[in-house]
Amino acid sequence: MSTHIAAATGEIAPIVLFPGDPLRAKWIAETFLSDAVLYTETRGMLGFTGTWNGHRVSVQGSGMGQPSMAIYANELFNEYDVQKIVRVGSCGGLTEKVGMRDIIIANGACTDSGINRVRFNGLDYAPVADFALLRAAVEASEEMPLSSSVHVGLLFSSDQFYSTRPELNEAFVKHGALGVEMETSGLYTLAAYYGRQALSICTVSDHLVTGEETTAKEREQTFGDMIEIALRAATAAG
Ligand code: HPA
């Protein structure tokens, strides 16, 4: 049992899928895993372990934003010896290069967060994806019949969903950012610190250029594609 996760040692698999929404974690466990067992509901942040294609896999809610996500990622890596975390989340589209419901596999993340500025004493760290997971996710997506496009590129991990400085997105977009979310920069940094593997895959659920939004029902199908990519990548990557 860790401070925020009620699982006993060994109850969490070496592979963890990591959605922000705890109810999405429940949906993933019920839809994709066999024999899923709930191992924590502390603070309503649900976590389950089951099997997928013969591999033990856990699904743990992270909450929204880097401070919440980092609590769970630290405890998963440090106290449960988790080896691979694949974030499966949603993001806002920042450019017309990506369409609604497209899937972004993040090779790296920009951020406006102060967390890494404190961690690196004001210097700029470059949080990047684990290459084996990234390659496995791209290969998985190429083998699957998908209803939307897959992009590999940068995410902007913002600390504010309701941005007070939306004009600042522009510089990141000019330097390759495709979508905005709130967790990837911190996840990649923590995976590097613990010497483990992490990847972030996000589905475009709203679009900051076109103003479009998806309904919950619409999101389900593309979320399904993203989960399948994540499961295949996490269980295939060395
Ligand atoms: N901003 C930040 N995080 C998000 C967004 C957004 O527009 N959409 C989904 N996650």
PDB file of C-alpha atoms and ligand atoms in Angstrom:
ATOM      1  CA  MET A   1       0.000   0.000   0.000  1.00  0.00           C
ATOM      2  CA  SER A   2       1.395   3.428  -0.941  1.00  0.00           C
ATOM      3  CA  THR A   3       0.192   6.823   0.233  1.00  0.00           C
ATOM      4  CA  HIS A   4      -2.408   7.209  -2.543  1.00  0.00           C
ATOM      5  CA  ILE A   5      -2.808   3.673  -3.934  1.00  0.00           C
ATOM      6  CA  ALA A   6      -4.351   0.909  -1.806  1.00  0.00           C
ATOM      7  CA  ALA A   7      -2.822  -2.044  -3.700  1.00  0.00           C
ATOM      8  CA  ALA A   8      -0.681  -4.646  -1.951  1.00  0.00           C
ATOM      9  CA  THR A   9       2.782  -5.390  -3.360  1.00  0.00           C
ATOM     10  CA  GLY A  10       2.421  -7.476  -6.517  1.00  0.00           C
ATOM     11  CA  GLU A  11      -1.184  -6.455  -7.226  1.00  0.00           C
ATOM     12  CA  ILE A  12      -0.140  -3.950  -9.922  1.00  0.00           C
ATOM     13  CA  ALA A  13       1.217  -5.302 -13.219  1.00  0.00           C
ATOM     14  CA  PRO A  14       4.560  -4.154 -14.713  1.00  0.00           C
ATOM     15  CA  ILE A  15       2.531  -2.570 -17.563  1.00  0.00           C
ATOM     16  CA  VAL A  16       0.089   0.235 -16.670  1.00  0.00           C
ATOM     17  CA  LEU A  17      -2.332   2.087 -18.923  1.00  0.00           C
ATOM     18  CA  PHE A  18      -2.817   5.561 -17.460  1.00  0.00           C
ATOM     19  CA  PRO A  19      -5.968   7.520 -18.356  1.00  0.00           C
ATOM     20  CA  GLY A  20      -6.742  10.798 -16.579  1.00  0.00           C
ATOM     21  CA  ASP A  21     -10.332   9.869 -15.838  1.00  0.00           C
ATOM     22  CA  PRO A  22     -10.876   7.110 -13.235  1.00  0.00           C
ATOM     23  CA  LEU A  23     -14.174   6.131 -14.870  1.00  0.00           C
ATOM     24  CA  ARG A  24     -12.301   5.742 -18.151  1.00  0.00           C
ATOM     25  CA  ALA A  25      -9.979   3.366 -16.267  1.00  0.00           C
ATOM     26  CA  LYS A  26     -13.057   1.331 -15.265  1.00  0.00           C
ATOM     27  CA  TRP A  27     -14.351   1.347 -18.845  1.00  0.00           C
ATOM     28  CA  ILE A  28     -10.955   0.190 -20.184  1.00  0.00           C
ATOM     29  CA  ALA A  29     -10.736  -2.601 -17.585  1.00  0.00           C
ATOM     30  CA  GLU A  30     -14.297  -3.788 -18.304  1.00  0.00           C
ATOM     31  CA  THR A  31     -13.967  -3.512 -22.097  1.00  0.00           C
ATOM     32  CA  PHE A  32     -10.430  -4.751 -22.778  1.00  0.00           C
ATOM     33  CA  LEU A  33      -9.178  -6.834 -19.830  1.00  0.00           C
ATOM     34  CA  SER A  34     -10.164 -10.330 -18.715  1.00  0.00           C
ATOM     35  CA  ASP A  35     -10.681 -11.054 -15.005  1.00  0.00           C
ATOM     36  CA  ALA A  36     -10.089  -7.408 -14.021  1.00  0.00           C
ATOM     37  CA  VAL A  37      -9.860  -6.849 -10.263  1.00  0.00           C
ATOM     38  CA  LEU A  38     -10.165  -3.443  -8.569  1.00  0.00           C
ATOM     39  CA  TYR A  39      -7.023  -2.839  -6.440  1.00  0.00           C
ATOM     40  CA  THR A  40      -7.626   0.738  -5.326  1.00  0.00           C
ATOM     41  CA  GLU A  41     -10.408   3.279  -4.986  1.00  0.00           C
ATOM     42  CA  THR A  42      -8.622   5.715  -2.684  1.00  0.00           C
ATOM     43  CA  ARG A  43      -9.935   9.233  -3.447  1.00  0.00           C
ATOM     44  CA  GLY A  44     -12.057   7.652  -6.191  1.00  0.00           C
ATOM     45  CA  MET A  45      -8.934   7.201  -8.349  1.00  0.00           C
ATOM     46  CA  LEU A  46      -9.719   3.690  -9.548  1.00  0.00           C
ATOM     47  CA  GLY A  47      -7.083   1.105 -10.493  1.00  0.00           C
ATOM     48  CA  PHE A  48      -7.603  -2.402 -11.911  1.00  0.00           C
ATOM     49  CA  THR A  49      -5.416  -5.350 -12.862  1.00  0.00           C
ATOM     50  CA  GLY A  50      -6.441  -7.974 -15.407  1.00  0.00           C
ATOM     51  CA  THR A  51      -5.053  -9.710 -18.465  1.00  0.00           C
ATOM     52  CA  TRP A  52      -4.910  -8.791 -22.133  1.00  0.00           C
ATOM     53  CA  ASN A  53      -3.803 -11.410 -24.663  1.00  0.00           C
ATOM     54  CA  GLY A  54      -2.103 -13.363 -21.895  1.00  0.00           C
ATOM     55  CA  HIS A  55      -0.229 -10.340 -20.451  1.00  0.00           C
ATOM     56  CA  ARG A  56      -0.939  -8.926 -16.986  1.00  0.00           C
ATOM     57  CA  VAL A  57      -1.939  -5.297 -17.430  1.00  0.00           C
ATOM     58  CA  SER A  58      -3.133  -2.659 -14.962  1.00  0.00           C
ATOM     59  CA  VAL A  59      -5.158   0.469 -15.638  1.00  0.00           C
ATOM     60  CA  GLN A  60      -4.764   3.354 -13.197  1.00  0.00           C
ATOM     61  CA  GLY A  61      -6.519   6.754 -13.222  1.00  0.00           C
ATOM     62  CA  SER A  62      -4.050   9.647 -12.960  1.00  0.00           C
ATOM     63  CA  GLY A  63      -6.349  12.623 -12.411  1.00  0.00           C
ATOM     64  CA  MET A  64      -5.913  15.842 -14.380  1.00  0.00           C
ATOM     65  CA  GLY A  65      -2.707  17.877 -14.571  1.00  0.00           C
ATOM     66  CA  GLN A  66       0.907  17.178 -13.729  1.00  0.00           C
ATOM     67  CA  PRO A  67       0.656  17.461  -9.912  1.00  0.00           C
ATOM     68  CA  SER A  68      -2.018  14.749  -9.691  1.00  0.00           C
ATOM     69  CA  MET A  69      -0.483  12.574 -12.412  1.00  0.00           C
ATOM     70  CA  ALA A  70       2.946  12.791 -10.725  1.00  0.00           C
ATOM     71  CA  ILE A  71       1.604  11.461  -7.414  1.00  0.00           C
ATOM     72  CA  TYR A  72       0.425   8.270  -9.112  1.00  0.00           C
ATOM     73  CA  ALA A  73       3.400   7.929 -11.500  1.00  0.00           C
ATOM     74  CA  ASN A  74       5.910   8.336  -8.635  1.00  0.00           C
ATOM     75  CA  GLU A  75       4.147   5.695  -6.549  1.00  0.00           C
ATOM     76  CA  LEU A  76       3.725   3.287  -9.493  1.00  0.00           C
ATOM     77  CA  PHE A  77       7.408   3.494 -10.436  1.00  0.00           C
ATOM     78  CA  ASN A  78       8.899   3.763  -6.972  1.00  0.00           C
ATOM     79  CA  GLU A  79       6.658   1.578  -4.809  1.00  0.00           C
ATOM     80  CA  TYR A  80       5.123  -0.933  -7.235  1.00  0.00           C
ATOM     81  CA  ASP A  81       8.103  -1.424  -9.575  1.00  0.00           C
ATOM     82  CA  VAL A  82       6.037  -0.588 -12.665  1.00  0.00           C
ATOM     83  CA  GLN A  83       8.185  -0.816 -15.808  1.00  0.00           C
ATOM     84  CA  LYS A  84       5.993   0.744 -18.507  1.00  0.00           C
ATOM     85  CA  ILE A  85       3.333   3.425 -18.311  1.00  0.00           C
ATOM     86  CA  VAL A  86       1.285   4.345 -21.359  1.00  0.00           C
ATOM     87  CA  ARG A  87      -0.873   7.417 -20.916  1.00  0.00           C
ATOM     88  CA  VAL A  88      -4.136   7.141 -22.868  1.00  0.00           C
ATOM     89  CA  GLY A  89      -5.730  10.558 -22.805  1.00  0.00           C
ATOM     90  CA  SER A  90      -7.485  13.300 -24.682  1.00  0.00           C
ATOM     91  CA  CYS A  91      -6.068  16.523 -26.037  1.00  0.00           C
ATOM     92  CA  GLY A  92      -7.113  19.709 -27.765  1.00  0.00           C
ATOM     93  CA  GLY A  93      -6.052  20.061 -31.417  1.00  0.00           C
ATOM     94  CA  LEU A  94      -3.725  23.063 -31.856  1.00  0.00           C
ATOM     95  CA  THR A  95      -3.340  23.027 -35.641  1.00  0.00           C
ATOM     96  CA  GLU A  96      -5.340  22.084 -38.714  1.00  0.00           C
ATOM     97  CA  LYS A  97      -2.703  19.405 -39.359  1.00  0.00           C
ATOM     98  CA  VAL A  98      -4.720  17.299 -36.900  1.00  0.00           C
ATOM     99  CA  GLY A  99      -8.426  16.588 -37.143  1.00  0.00           C
ATOM    100  CA  MET A 100     -11.032  15.754 -34.546  1.00  0.00           C
ATOM    101  CA  ARG A 101     -10.680  12.202 -33.211  1.00  0.00           C
ATOM    102  CA  ASP A 102      -7.173  11.865 -34.692  1.00  0.00           C
ATOM    103  CA  ILE A 103      -4.632  10.068 -32.517  1.00  0.00           C
ATOM    104  CA  ILE A 104      -1.379  11.780 -31.493  1.00  0.00           C
ATOM    105  CA  ILE A 105       1.546   9.640 -30.340  1.00  0.00           C
ATOM    106  CA  ALA A 106       3.774  12.080 -28.447  1.00  0.00           C
ATOM    107  CA  ASN A 107       7.488  11.845 -29.222  1.00  0.00           C
ATOM    108  CA  GLY A 108       8.071  14.678 -26.755  1.00  0.00           C
ATOM    109  CA  ALA A 109       6.356  17.382 -24.744  1.00  0.00           C
ATOM    110  CA  CYS A 110       6.684  21.148 -24.274  1.00  0.00           C
ATOM    111  CA  THR A 111       5.324  22.722 -21.113  1.00  0.00           C
ATOM    112  CA  ASP A 112       4.534  25.973 -19.312  1.00  0.00           C
ATOM    113  CA  SER A 113       4.723  24.135 -15.992  1.00  0.00           C
ATOM    114  CA  GLY A 114       7.046  25.239 -13.207  1.00  0.00           C
ATOM    115  CA  ILE A 115       7.645  21.658 -12.055  1.00  0.00           C
ATOM    116  CA  ASN A 116      10.678  20.966 -14.247  1.00  0.00           C
ATOM    117  CA  ARG A 117      12.022  24.480 -13.713  1.00  0.00           C
ATOM    118  CA  VAL A 118      12.255  23.648 -10.033  1.00  0.00           C
ATOM    119  CA  ARG A 119      13.556  20.142 -10.737  1.00  0.00           C
ATOM    120  CA  PHE A 120      16.320  21.428 -13.066  1.00  0.00           C
ATOM    121  CA  ASN A 121      17.055  24.667 -11.275  1.00  0.00           C
ATOM    122  CA  GLY A 122      15.792  26.876 -14.127  1.00  0.00           C
ATOM    123  CA  LEU A 123      17.427  24.894 -16.950  1.00  0.00           C
ATOM    124  CA  ASP A 124      15.306  23.374 -19.732  1.00  0.00           C
ATOM    125  CA  TYR A 125      14.933  19.591 -19.818  1.00  0.00           C
ATOM    126  CA  ALA A 126      13.603  17.852 -22.968  1.00  0.00           C
ATOM    127  CA  PRO A 127      11.012  15.226 -21.918  1.00  0.00           C
ATOM    128  CA  VAL A 128      10.856  12.532 -24.613  1.00  0.00           C
ATOM    129  CA  ALA A 129       9.008   9.267 -25.162  1.00  0.00           C
ATOM    130  CA  ASP A 130      10.618   5.877 -24.710  1.00  0.00           C
ATOM    131  CA  PHE A 131      11.754   4.955 -28.221  1.00  0.00           C
ATOM    132  CA  ALA A 132      10.853   1.236 -28.036  1.00  0.00           C
ATOM    133  CA  LEU A 133       7.294   2.066 -26.933  1.00  0.00           C
ATOM    134  CA  LEU A 134       7.031   4.830 -29.531  1.00  0.00           C
ATOM    135  CA  ARG A 135       8.176   2.532 -32.325  1.00  0.00           C
ATOM    136  CA  ALA A 136       5.872  -0.284 -31.157  1.00  0.00           C
ATOM    137  CA  ALA A 137       2.902   2.111 -31.058  1.00  0.00           C
ATOM    138  CA  VAL A 138       3.580   3.361 -34.579  1.00  0.00           C
ATOM    139  CA  GLU A 139       3.945  -0.221 -35.829  1.00  0.00           C
ATOM    140  CA  ALA A 140       0.721  -1.268 -34.072  1.00  0.00           C
ATOM    141  CA  SER A 141      -1.172   1.658 -35.592  1.00  0.00           C
ATOM    142  CA  GLU A 142       0.092   0.731 -39.065  1.00  0.00           C
ATOM    143  CA  GLU A 143      -1.223  -2.828 -38.663  1.00  0.00           C
ATOM    144  CA  MET A 144      -4.699  -1.821 -37.470  1.00  0.00           C
ATOM    145  CA  PRO A 145      -7.728  -0.729 -39.475  1.00  0.00           C
ATOM    146  CA  LEU A 146      -8.303   2.735 -37.993  1.00  0.00           C
ATOM    147  CA  SER A 147     -11.113   5.200 -38.554  1.00  0.00           C
ATOM    148  CA  SER A 148      -8.888   8.248 -37.970  1.00  0.00           C
ATOM    149  CA  SER A 149      -5.343   9.414 -38.710  1.00  0.00           C
ATOM    150  CA  VAL A 150      -2.362   8.829 -36.464  1.00  0.00           C
ATOM    151  CA  HIS A 151       0.317  11.529 -36.001  1.00  0.00           C
ATOM    152  CA  VAL A 152       3.666  11.428 -34.251  1.00  0.00           C
ATOM    153  CA  GLY A 153       4.635  14.815 -32.813  1.00  0.00           C
ATOM    154  CA  LEU A 154       4.833  17.119 -29.842  1.00  0.00           C
ATOM    155  CA  LEU A 155       2.216  17.724 -27.198  1.00  0.00           C
ATOM    156  CA  PHE A 156       2.054  20.907 -25.150  1.00  0.00           C
ATOM    157  CA  SER A 157       1.484  19.969 -21.494  1.00  0.00           C
ATOM    158  CA  SER A 158      -0.177  23.041 -20.050  1.00  0.00           C
ATOM    159  CA  ASP A 159      -0.893  23.719 -16.404  1.00  0.00           C
ATOM    160  CA  GLN A 160      -4.083  25.582 -17.273  1.00  0.00           C
ATOM    161  CA  PHE A 161      -7.070  24.072 -19.099  1.00  0.00           C
ATOM    162  CA  TYR A 162      -8.636  27.548 -19.107  1.00  0.00           C
ATOM    163  CA  SER A 163      -5.583  29.348 -20.454  1.00  0.00           C
ATOM    164  CA  THR A 164      -5.064  32.987 -19.530  1.00  0.00           C
ATOM    165  CA  ARG A 165      -2.471  33.362 -22.329  1.00  0.00           C
ATOM    166  CA  PRO A 166      -3.814  31.430 -25.377  1.00  0.00           C
ATOM    167  CA  GLU A 167      -1.532  33.455 -27.684  1.00  0.00           C
ATOM    168  CA  LEU A 168       1.431  31.567 -26.191  1.00  0.00           C
ATOM    169  CA  ASN A 169       0.245  28.367 -27.927  1.00  0.00           C
ATOM    170  CA  GLU A 170       1.348  29.908 -31.220  1.00  0.00           C
ATOM    171  CA  ALA A 171       5.084  29.637 -30.578  1.00  0.00           C
ATOM    172  CA  PHE A 172       4.760  25.962 -29.651  1.00  0.00           C
ATOM    173  CA  VAL A 173       2.649  25.295 -32.760  1.00  0.00           C
ATOM    174  CA  LYS A 174       5.273  27.028 -34.927  1.00  0.00           C
ATOM    175  CA  HIS A 175       7.826  24.636 -33.431  1.00  0.00           C
ATOM    176  CA  GLY A 176       5.821  21.471 -34.060  1.00  0.00           C
ATOM    177  CA  ALA A 177       3.246  21.072 -31.275  1.00  0.00           C
ATOM    178  CA  LEU A 178       0.106  19.300 -32.476  1.00  0.00           C
ATOM    179  CA  GLY A 179      -2.082  19.157 -29.365  1.00  0.00           C
ATOM    180  CA  VAL A 180      -2.514  20.496 -25.844  1.00  0.00           C
ATOM    181  CA  GLU A 181      -3.101  18.375 -22.748  1.00  0.00           C
ATOM    182  CA  MET A 182      -1.879  18.528 -19.165  1.00  0.00           C
ATOM    183  CA  GLU A 183       0.309  15.540 -18.201  1.00  0.00           C
ATOM    184  CA  THR A 184       2.853  14.230 -20.734  1.00  0.00           C
ATOM    185  CA  SER A 185       5.849  16.443 -19.884  1.00  0.00           C
ATOM    186  CA  GLY A 186       5.786  15.300 -16.254  1.00  0.00           C
ATOM    187  CA  LEU A 187       5.242  11.647 -17.120  1.00  0.00           C
ATOM    188  CA  TYR A 188       8.209  11.517 -19.503  1.00  0.00           C
ATOM    189  CA  THR A 189      10.423  13.248 -16.955  1.00  0.00           C
ATOM    190  CA  LEU A 190       9.528  10.825 -14.163  1.00  0.00           C
ATOM    191  CA  ALA A 191      10.003   7.762 -16.387  1.00  0.00           C
ATOM    192  CA  ALA A 192      13.499   9.028 -17.260  1.00  0.00           C
ATOM    193  CA  TYR A 193      14.275   9.670 -13.579  1.00  0.00           C
ATOM    194  CA  TYR A 194      13.290   6.146 -12.549  1.00  0.00           C
ATOM    195  CA  GLY A 195      14.896   4.543 -15.632  1.00  0.00           C
ATOM    196  CA  ARG A 196      11.552   3.169 -16.836  1.00  0.00           C
ATOM    197  CA  GLN A 197       9.544   3.461 -20.057  1.00  0.00           C
ATOM    198  CA  ALA A 198       6.668   5.832 -20.804  1.00  0.00           C
ATOM    199  CA  LEU A 199       4.592   6.844 -23.796  1.00  0.00           C
ATOM    200  CA  SER A 200       1.681   9.212 -24.161  1.00  0.00           C
ATOM    201  CA  ILE A 201      -1.061   8.676 -26.733  1.00  0.00           C
ATOM    202  CA  CYS A 202      -3.900  11.182 -26.981  1.00  0.00           C
ATOM    203  CA  THR A 203      -7.092  11.412 -29.013  1.00  0.00           C
ATOM    204  CA  VAL A 204      -8.116  14.885 -30.220  1.00  0.00           C
ATOM    205  CA  SER A 205     -11.354  15.482 -28.289  1.00  0.00           C
ATOM    206  CA  ASP A 206     -11.742  19.219 -28.982  1.00  0.00           C
ATOM    207  CA  HIS A 207     -10.166  21.602 -31.457  1.00  0.00           C
ATOM    208  CA  LEU A 208      -8.812  25.002 -30.530  1.00  0.00           C
ATOM    209  CA  VAL A 209      -8.635  26.180 -34.176  1.00  0.00           C
ATOM    210  CA  THR A 210     -12.027  25.024 -35.427  1.00  0.00           C
ATOM    211  CA  GLY A 211     -13.894  25.129 -32.105  1.00  0.00           C
ATOM    212  CA  GLU A 212     -15.254  21.596 -32.636  1.00  0.00           C
ATOM    213  CA  GLU A 213     -15.954  19.255 -29.715  1.00  0.00           C
ATOM    214  CA  THR A 214     -16.718  15.532 -29.561  1.00  0.00           C
ATOM    215  CA  THR A 215     -19.636  14.021 -27.725  1.00  0.00           C
ATOM    216  CA  ALA A 216     -18.955  11.353 -25.117  1.00  0.00           C
ATOM    217  CA  LYS A 217     -20.424   8.712 -27.465  1.00  0.00           C
ATOM    218  CA  GLU A 218     -18.212   9.784 -30.373  1.00  0.00           C
ATOM    219  CA  ARG A 219     -15.124   9.636 -28.185  1.00  0.00           C
ATOM    220  CA  GLU A 220     -15.740   6.016 -27.269  1.00  0.00           C
ATOM    221  CA  GLN A 221     -14.860   4.536 -30.690  1.00  0.00           C
ATOM    222  CA  THR A 222     -11.605   6.436 -31.185  1.00  0.00           C
ATOM    223  CA  PHE A 223     -10.708   5.903 -27.555  1.00  0.00           C
ATOM    224  CA  GLY A 224     -11.082   2.202 -28.319  1.00  0.00           C
ATOM    225  CA  ASP A 225      -8.576   2.454 -31.186  1.00  0.00           C
ATOM    226  CA  MET A 226      -6.141   4.330 -28.949  1.00  0.00           C
ATOM    227  CA  ILE A 227      -6.427   1.737 -26.153  1.00  0.00           C
ATOM    228  CA  GLU A 228      -5.778  -1.086 -28.613  1.00  0.00           C
ATOM    229  CA  ILE A 229      -2.647   0.719 -29.917  1.00  0.00           C
ATOM    230  CA  ALA A 230      -1.470   1.231 -26.339  1.00  0.00           C
ATOM    231  CA  LEU A 231      -2.036  -2.421 -25.347  1.00  0.00           C
ATOM    232  CA  ARG A 232      -0.313  -3.765 -28.426  1.00  0.00           C
ATOM    233  CA  ALA A 233       2.649  -1.379 -27.988  1.00  0.00           C
ATOM    234  CA  ALA A 234       3.095  -1.983 -24.257  1.00  0.00           C
ATOM    235  CA  THR A 235       3.015  -5.776 -24.628  1.00  0.00           C
ATOM    236  CA  ALA A 236       5.219  -5.859 -27.761  1.00  0.00           C
ATOM    237  CA  ALA A 237       7.949  -3.344 -26.895  1.00  0.00           C
ATOM    238  CA  GLY A 238      11.187  -4.659 -25.402  1.00  0.00           C
TER     239      GLY A 238
HETATM  240  N1  HPA B   1      -6.565  21.816 -23.106  1.00  0.00           N
HETATM  241  C1  HPA B   1      -5.909  21.147 -22.177  1.00  0.00           C
HETATM  242  N2  HPA B   1      -6.105  19.861 -21.956  1.00  0.00           N
HETATM  243  C2  HPA B   1      -6.984  19.217 -22.727  1.00  0.00           C
HETATM  244  C3  HPA B   1      -7.691  19.866 -23.724  1.00  0.00           C
HETATM  245  C4  HPA B   1      -7.471  21.237 -23.928  1.00  0.00           C
HETATM  246  O1  HPA B   1      -8.074  21.862 -24.803  1.00  0.00           O
HETATM  247  N3  HPA B   1      -8.520  18.959 -24.302  1.00  0.00           N
HETATM  248  C5  HPA B   1      -8.298  17.785 -23.687  1.00  0.00           C
HETATM  249  N4  HPA B   1      -7.367  17.935 -22.731  1.00  0.00           N
END
